[in-house]
């Protein structure tokens, strides 16, 4: 069974909506798209790619898939992600999309999500999820996530979709890696560690 690895770019208050551009995701009237781009850093950019380079499949929600499918097939080959994302098999969890899909190598997971993701993990060693915040909530509730890569940025936005939204299932996580980058971003890697434990200070 392969691993399901989630990568999210997140603010200090947990917002992960539209890090890459003003019009990336305006759901809820979100006005702050592109917040991550204001904190560029060559070192952290290389580290993001290094994390992703081991993927042999990509799992996306419908909205993120549409964004990626409109951009990456036409993106410059000079960008490291272009070859990687166009080469690996893509899976999109959607009840409305139908095949064939325009982005080469893309397949729809239209049925039961848990069964569909389990089949993908049987086929591939390292299945990556990028963004896809609505899908992420379902993956977390179903206990399907094996690793979480959080890129934590020194920004507070106050509103927007969050990585761990309301209704998140209580879970304990174990920190396995922590790196600080010059732009103030923290590169944090977590793995599931069961359920939270509780104590009484009295």
C-alpha positions as YAML, in Angstrom:
chain: A
units: angstrom
residues:
- id: 1
  name: UNK
  ca: [0.00, 0.00, 0.00]
- id: 2
  name: UNK
  ca: [1.39, 3.39, -0.98]
- id: 3
  name: UNK
  ca: [1.40, 6.59, 1.06]
- id: 4
  name: UNK
  ca: [-0.96, 9.55, 0.64]
- id: 5
  name: UNK
  ca: [1.04, 12.75, 1.14]
- id: 6
  name: UNK
  ca: [-0.67, 16.14, 1.48]
- id: 7
  name: UNK
  ca: [1.12, 19.45, 0.82]
- id: 8
  name: UNK
  ca: [-0.51, 22.71, 1.89]
- id: 9
  name: UNK
  ca: [0.68, 26.33, 1.98]
- id: 10
  name: UNK
  ca: [-0.87, 27.90, 5.06]
- id: 11
  name: UNK
  ca: [-0.94, 31.17, 7.01]
- id: 12
  name: UNK
  ca: [-0.38, 31.44, 10.75]
- id: 13
  name: UNK
  ca: [-4.15, 31.43, 11.28]
- id: 14
  name: UNK
  ca: [-4.58, 28.29, 9.22]
- id: 15
  name: UNK
  ca: [-5.82, 29.75, 5.91]
- id: 16
  name: UNK
  ca: [-4.72, 27.86, 2.80]
- id: 17
  name: UNK
  ca: [-7.06, 29.36, 0.20]
- id: 18
  name: UNK
  ca: [-5.65, 30.70, -3.08]
- id: 19
  name: UNK
  ca: [-1.95, 31.04, -2.21]
- id: 20
  name: UNK
  ca: [-0.94, 31.20, -5.87]
- id: 21
  name: UNK
  ca: [-2.95, 34.07, -7.37]
- id: 22
  name: UNK
  ca: [-5.79, 36.59, -6.94]
- id: 23
  name: UNK
  ca: [-8.28, 34.58, -9.02]
- id: 24
  name: UNK
  ca: [-7.20, 31.10, -7.99]
- id: 25
  name: UNK
  ca: [-10.17, 30.60, -5.64]
- id: 26
  name: UNK
  ca: [-12.58, 33.42, -4.85]
- id: 27
  name: UNK
  ca: [-15.12, 31.21, -3.03]
- id: 28
  name: UNK
  ca: [-16.81, 33.15, -0.25]
- id: 29
  name: UNK
  ca: [-15.62, 36.42, -1.80]
- id: 30
  name: UNK
  ca: [-12.04, 35.68, -0.72]
- id: 31
  name: UNK
  ca: [-10.06, 38.89, -1.48]
- id: 32
  name: UNK
  ca: [-6.53, 37.81, -0.53]
- id: 33
  name: UNK
  ca: [-5.49, 35.41, -3.29]
- id: 34
  name: UNK
  ca: [-1.77, 35.35, -4.07]
- id: 35
  name: UNK
  ca: [-0.61, 35.89, -0.50]
- id: 36
  name: UNK
  ca: [2.16, 33.29, -0.79]
- id: 37
  name: UNK
  ca: [3.66, 34.92, -3.91]
- id: 38
  name: UNK
  ca: [4.50, 38.01, -1.87]
- id: 39
  name: UNK
  ca: [7.04, 35.95, 0.10]
- id: 40
  name: UNK
  ca: [9.35, 34.52, -2.58]
- id: 41
  name: UNK
  ca: [12.47, 32.60, -1.69]
- id: 42
  name: UNK
  ca: [14.60, 30.53, -4.06]
- id: 43
  name: UNK
  ca: [15.62, 28.07, -1.34]
- id: 44
  name: UNK
  ca: [12.09, 27.29, -0.20]
- id: 45
  name: UNK
  ca: [10.94, 27.02, -3.82]
- id: 46
  name: UNK
  ca: [13.58, 24.36, -4.45]
- id: 47
  name: UNK
  ca: [12.57, 22.54, -1.27]
- id: 48
  name: UNK
  ca: [8.91, 22.47, -2.35]
- id: 49
  name: UNK
  ca: [9.94, 20.77, -5.58]
- id: 50
  name: UNK
  ca: [12.23, 18.33, -3.76]
- id: 51
  name: UNK
  ca: [9.30, 17.27, -1.59]
- id: 52
  name: UNK
  ca: [7.13, 16.71, -4.64]
- id: 53
  name: UNK
  ca: [9.76, 15.11, -6.88]
- id: 54
  name: UNK
  ca: [9.19, 11.63, -5.43]
- id: 55
  name: UNK
  ca: [5.49, 11.53, -6.34]
- id: 56
  name: UNK
  ca: [4.35, 8.87, -8.75]
- id: 57
  name: UNK
  ca: [0.69, 9.98, -8.80]
- id: 58
  name: UNK
  ca: [-1.28, 13.16, -8.09]
- id: 59
  name: UNK
  ca: [-4.73, 13.26, -6.47]
- id: 60
  name: UNK
  ca: [-6.73, 16.49, -6.73]
- id: 61
  name: UNK
  ca: [-10.15, 17.90, -5.97]
- id: 62
  name: UNK
  ca: [-12.25, 19.27, -8.82]
- id: 63
  name: UNK
  ca: [-11.40, 22.96, -8.30]
- id: 64
  name: UNK
  ca: [-7.65, 22.44, -8.00]
- id: 65
  name: UNK
  ca: [-7.71, 20.04, -10.94]
- id: 66
  name: UNK
  ca: [-9.37, 22.66, -13.13]
- id: 67
  name: UNK
  ca: [-6.73, 25.24, -12.12]
- id: 68
  name: UNK
  ca: [-3.84, 22.86, -12.77]
- id: 69
  name: UNK
  ca: [-5.28, 21.49, -16.03]
- id: 70
  name: UNK
  ca: [-5.64, 25.01, -17.41]
- id: 71
  name: UNK
  ca: [-2.06, 25.95, -16.52]
- id: 72
  name: UNK
  ca: [0.46, 23.11, -16.45]
- id: 73
  name: UNK
  ca: [0.00, 21.57, -19.93]
- id: 74
  name: UNK
  ca: [1.00, 24.97, -21.40]
- id: 75
  name: UNK
  ca: [3.58, 25.96, -18.76]
- id: 76
  name: UNK
  ca: [7.22, 26.61, -19.55]
- id: 77
  name: UNK
  ca: [9.38, 23.51, -19.62]
- id: 78
  name: UNK
  ca: [12.02, 25.49, -17.74]
- id: 79
  name: UNK
  ca: [9.94, 25.17, -14.56]
- id: 80
  name: UNK
  ca: [10.74, 21.91, -12.75]
- id: 81
  name: UNK
  ca: [7.09, 21.23, -11.89]
- id: 82
  name: UNK
  ca: [6.02, 21.30, -15.54]
- id: 83
  name: UNK
  ca: [7.57, 18.01, -16.53]
- id: 84
  name: UNK
  ca: [6.70, 16.33, -13.23]
- id: 85
  name: UNK
  ca: [2.99, 17.20, -13.16]
- id: 86
  name: UNK
  ca: [2.45, 16.54, -16.85]
- id: 87
  name: UNK
  ca: [4.19, 13.16, -16.61]
- id: 88
  name: UNK
  ca: [2.62, 11.52, -13.53]
- id: 89
  name: UNK
  ca: [-0.86, 9.95, -13.54]
- id: 90
  name: UNK
  ca: [-3.51, 12.37, -12.29]
- id: 91
  name: UNK
  ca: [-6.66, 11.39, -10.36]
- id: 92
  name: UNK
  ca: [-9.49, 13.82, -9.70]
- id: 93
  name: UNK
  ca: [-12.23, 13.19, -7.15]
- id: 94
  name: UNK
  ca: [-15.41, 14.50, -8.76]
- id: 95
  name: UNK
  ca: [-19.07, 13.56, -9.11]
- id: 96
  name: UNK
  ca: [-19.55, 15.85, -12.11]
- id: 97
  name: UNK
  ca: [-16.52, 15.39, -14.38]
- id: 98
  name: UNK
  ca: [-16.64, 12.70, -17.05]
- id: 99
  name: UNK
  ca: [-13.89, 11.12, -19.07]
- id: 100
  name: UNK
  ca: [-12.03, 11.61, -21.30]
- id: 101
  name: UNK
  ca: [-10.33, 14.55, -19.61]
- id: 102
  name: UNK
  ca: [-8.28, 17.10, -21.54]
- id: 103
  name: UNK
  ca: [-5.16, 16.88, -19.35]
- id: 104
  name: UNK
  ca: [-3.29, 13.82, -20.56]
- id: 105
  name: UNK
  ca: [-2.99, 11.05, -17.98]
- id: 106
  name: UNK
  ca: [-6.04, 12.14, -15.95]
- id: 107
  name: UNK
  ca: [-8.65, 9.77, -14.51]
- id: 108
  name: UNK
  ca: [-11.86, 10.49, -12.58]
- id: 109
  name: UNK
  ca: [-12.58, 8.91, -9.19]
- id: 110
  name: UNK
  ca: [-16.36, 9.12, -9.33]
- id: 111
  name: UNK
  ca: [-17.54, 6.45, -6.89]
- id: 112
  name: UNK
  ca: [-16.88, 5.84, -3.21]
- id: 113
  name: UNK
  ca: [-13.93, 8.04, -2.22]
- id: 114
  name: UNK
  ca: [-12.41, 5.66, 0.33]
- id: 115
  name: UNK
  ca: [-12.48, 2.77, -2.13]
- id: 116
  name: UNK
  ca: [-11.18, 4.89, -4.99]
- id: 117
  name: UNK
  ca: [-8.27, 6.29, -2.99]
- id: 118
  name: UNK
  ca: [-7.42, 2.83, -1.65]
- id: 119
  name: UNK
  ca: [-7.19, 1.56, -5.23]
- id: 120
  name: UNK
  ca: [-4.91, 4.46, -6.18]
- id: 121
  name: UNK
  ca: [-2.68, 3.76, -3.17]
- id: 122
  name: UNK
  ca: [-2.47, 0.11, -4.20]
- id: 123
  name: UNK
  ca: [-1.23, 1.18, -7.64]
- id: 124
  name: UNK
  ca: [1.29, 3.84, -6.58]
- id: 125
  name: UNK
  ca: [3.94, 4.26, -3.87]
- id: 126
  name: UNK
  ca: [3.66, 8.01, -3.26]
- id: 127
  name: UNK
  ca: [0.36, 9.69, -4.05]
- id: 128
  name: UNK
  ca: [0.49, 13.47, -3.52]
- id: 129
  name: UNK
  ca: [-2.36, 15.87, -2.83]
- id: 130
  name: UNK
  ca: [-1.72, 19.58, -3.39]
- id: 131
  name: UNK
  ca: [-4.27, 22.19, -2.30]
- id: 132
  name: UNK
  ca: [-7.70, 20.61, -2.87]
- id: 133
  name: UNK
  ca: [-9.00, 21.85, 0.48]
- id: 134
  name: UNK
  ca: [-12.54, 20.52, 0.12]
- id: 135
  name: UNK
  ca: [-11.22, 17.07, -0.80]
- id: 136
  name: UNK
  ca: [-8.71, 17.26, 2.05]
- id: 137
  name: UNK
  ca: [-11.50, 17.51, 4.64]
- id: 138
  name: UNK
  ca: [-12.93, 14.22, 3.39]
- id: 139
  name: UNK
  ca: [-9.52, 12.54, 3.29]
- id: 140
  name: UNK
  ca: [-8.84, 13.59, 6.88]
- id: 141
  name: UNK
  ca: [-12.25, 12.40, 8.12]
- id: 142
  name: UNK
  ca: [-11.70, 9.04, 6.44]
- id: 143
  name: UNK
  ca: [-8.22, 8.64, 7.94]
- id: 144
  name: UNK
  ca: [-6.60, 8.29, 4.53]
- id: 145
  name: UNK
  ca: [-3.72, 10.78, 4.98]
- id: 146
  name: UNK
  ca: [-0.30, 9.30, 5.79]
- id: 147
  name: UNK
  ca: [1.82, 12.48, 5.79]
- id: 148
  name: UNK
  ca: [1.14, 16.21, 5.94]
- id: 149
  name: UNK
  ca: [3.65, 18.73, 4.58]
- id: 150
  name: UNK
  ca: [2.73, 22.16, 5.93]
- id: 151
  name: UNK
  ca: [4.45, 25.27, 4.64]
- id: 152
  name: UNK
  ca: [3.65, 27.81, 7.36]
- id: 153
  name: UNK
  ca: [4.03, 31.48, 6.36]
- id: 154
  name: UNK
  ca: [4.26, 34.59, 8.60]
- id: 155
  name: UNK
  ca: [0.94, 35.99, 7.40]
- id: 156
  name: UNK
  ca: [-2.47, 36.35, 9.10]
- id: 157
  name: UNK
  ca: [-5.54, 36.76, 6.86]
- id: 158
  name: UNK
  ca: [-8.48, 36.28, 9.23]
- id: 159
  name: UNK
  ca: [-10.80, 34.69, 6.68]
- id: 160
  name: UNK
  ca: [-10.61, 31.92, 4.09]
- id: 161
  name: UNK
  ca: [-10.65, 28.15, 3.78]
- id: 162
  name: UNK
  ca: [-8.52, 26.41, 6.37]
- id: 163
  name: UNK
  ca: [-6.49, 23.23, 6.26]
- id: 164
  name: UNK
  ca: [-8.17, 21.91, 9.39]
- id: 165
  name: UNK
  ca: [-11.69, 23.22, 8.99]
- id: 166
  name: UNK
  ca: [-14.57, 23.02, 11.46]
- id: 167
  name: UNK
  ca: [-15.62, 19.44, 11.92]
- id: 168
  name: UNK
  ca: [-12.08, 18.08, 11.65]
- id: 169
  name: UNK
  ca: [-11.70, 14.74, 13.42]
- id: 170
  name: UNK
  ca: [-9.47, 15.02, 16.53]
- id: 171
  name: UNK
  ca: [-6.04, 13.56, 15.76]
- id: 172
  name: UNK
  ca: [-2.53, 13.58, 17.16]
- id: 173
  name: UNK
  ca: [0.37, 14.27, 14.80]
- id: 174
  name: UNK
  ca: [4.09, 13.58, 15.13]
- id: 175
  name: UNK
  ca: [6.57, 16.17, 13.80]
- id: 176
  name: UNK
  ca: [9.21, 14.42, 11.69]
- id: 177
  name: UNK
  ca: [10.94, 17.40, 10.06]
- id: 178
  name: UNK
  ca: [11.24, 21.14, 10.66]
- id: 179
  name: UNK
  ca: [13.15, 23.62, 8.49]
- id: 180
  name: UNK
  ca: [13.19, 27.43, 8.68]
- id: 181
  name: UNK
  ca: [13.62, 29.36, 5.42]
- id: 182
  name: UNK
  ca: [14.96, 32.94, 4.98]
- id: 183
  name: UNK
  ca: [11.55, 34.32, 3.99]
- id: 184
  name: UNK
  ca: [10.16, 33.27, 7.37]
- id: 185
  name: UNK
  ca: [8.39, 30.15, 6.11]
- id: 186
  name: UNK
  ca: [8.49, 27.02, 8.24]
- id: 187
  name: UNK
  ca: [8.65, 23.69, 6.43]
- id: 188
  name: UNK
  ca: [6.90, 21.20, 8.73]
- id: 189
  name: UNK
  ca: [6.34, 17.50, 8.08]
- id: 190
  name: UNK
  ca: [3.88, 15.51, 10.20]
- id: 191
  name: UNK
  ca: [2.69, 11.92, 10.35]
- id: 192
  name: UNK
  ca: [-0.44, 10.60, 12.10]
- id: 193
  name: UNK
  ca: [0.14, 9.52, 15.70]
- id: 194
  name: UNK
  ca: [-3.25, 8.20, 16.76]
- id: 195
  name: UNK
  ca: [-5.73, 10.21, 18.81]
- id: 196
  name: UNK
  ca: [-5.05, 13.11, 21.17]
- id: 197
  name: UNK
  ca: [-4.44, 12.44, 24.84]
- id: 198
  name: UNK
  ca: [-5.74, 14.76, 27.54]
- id: 199
  name: UNK
  ca: [-4.56, 15.75, 30.99]
- id: 200
  name: UNK
  ca: [-5.88, 17.63, 33.98]
- id: 201
  name: UNK
  ca: [-3.61, 20.38, 35.35]
- id: 202
  name: UNK
  ca: [-5.24, 19.95, 38.75]
...
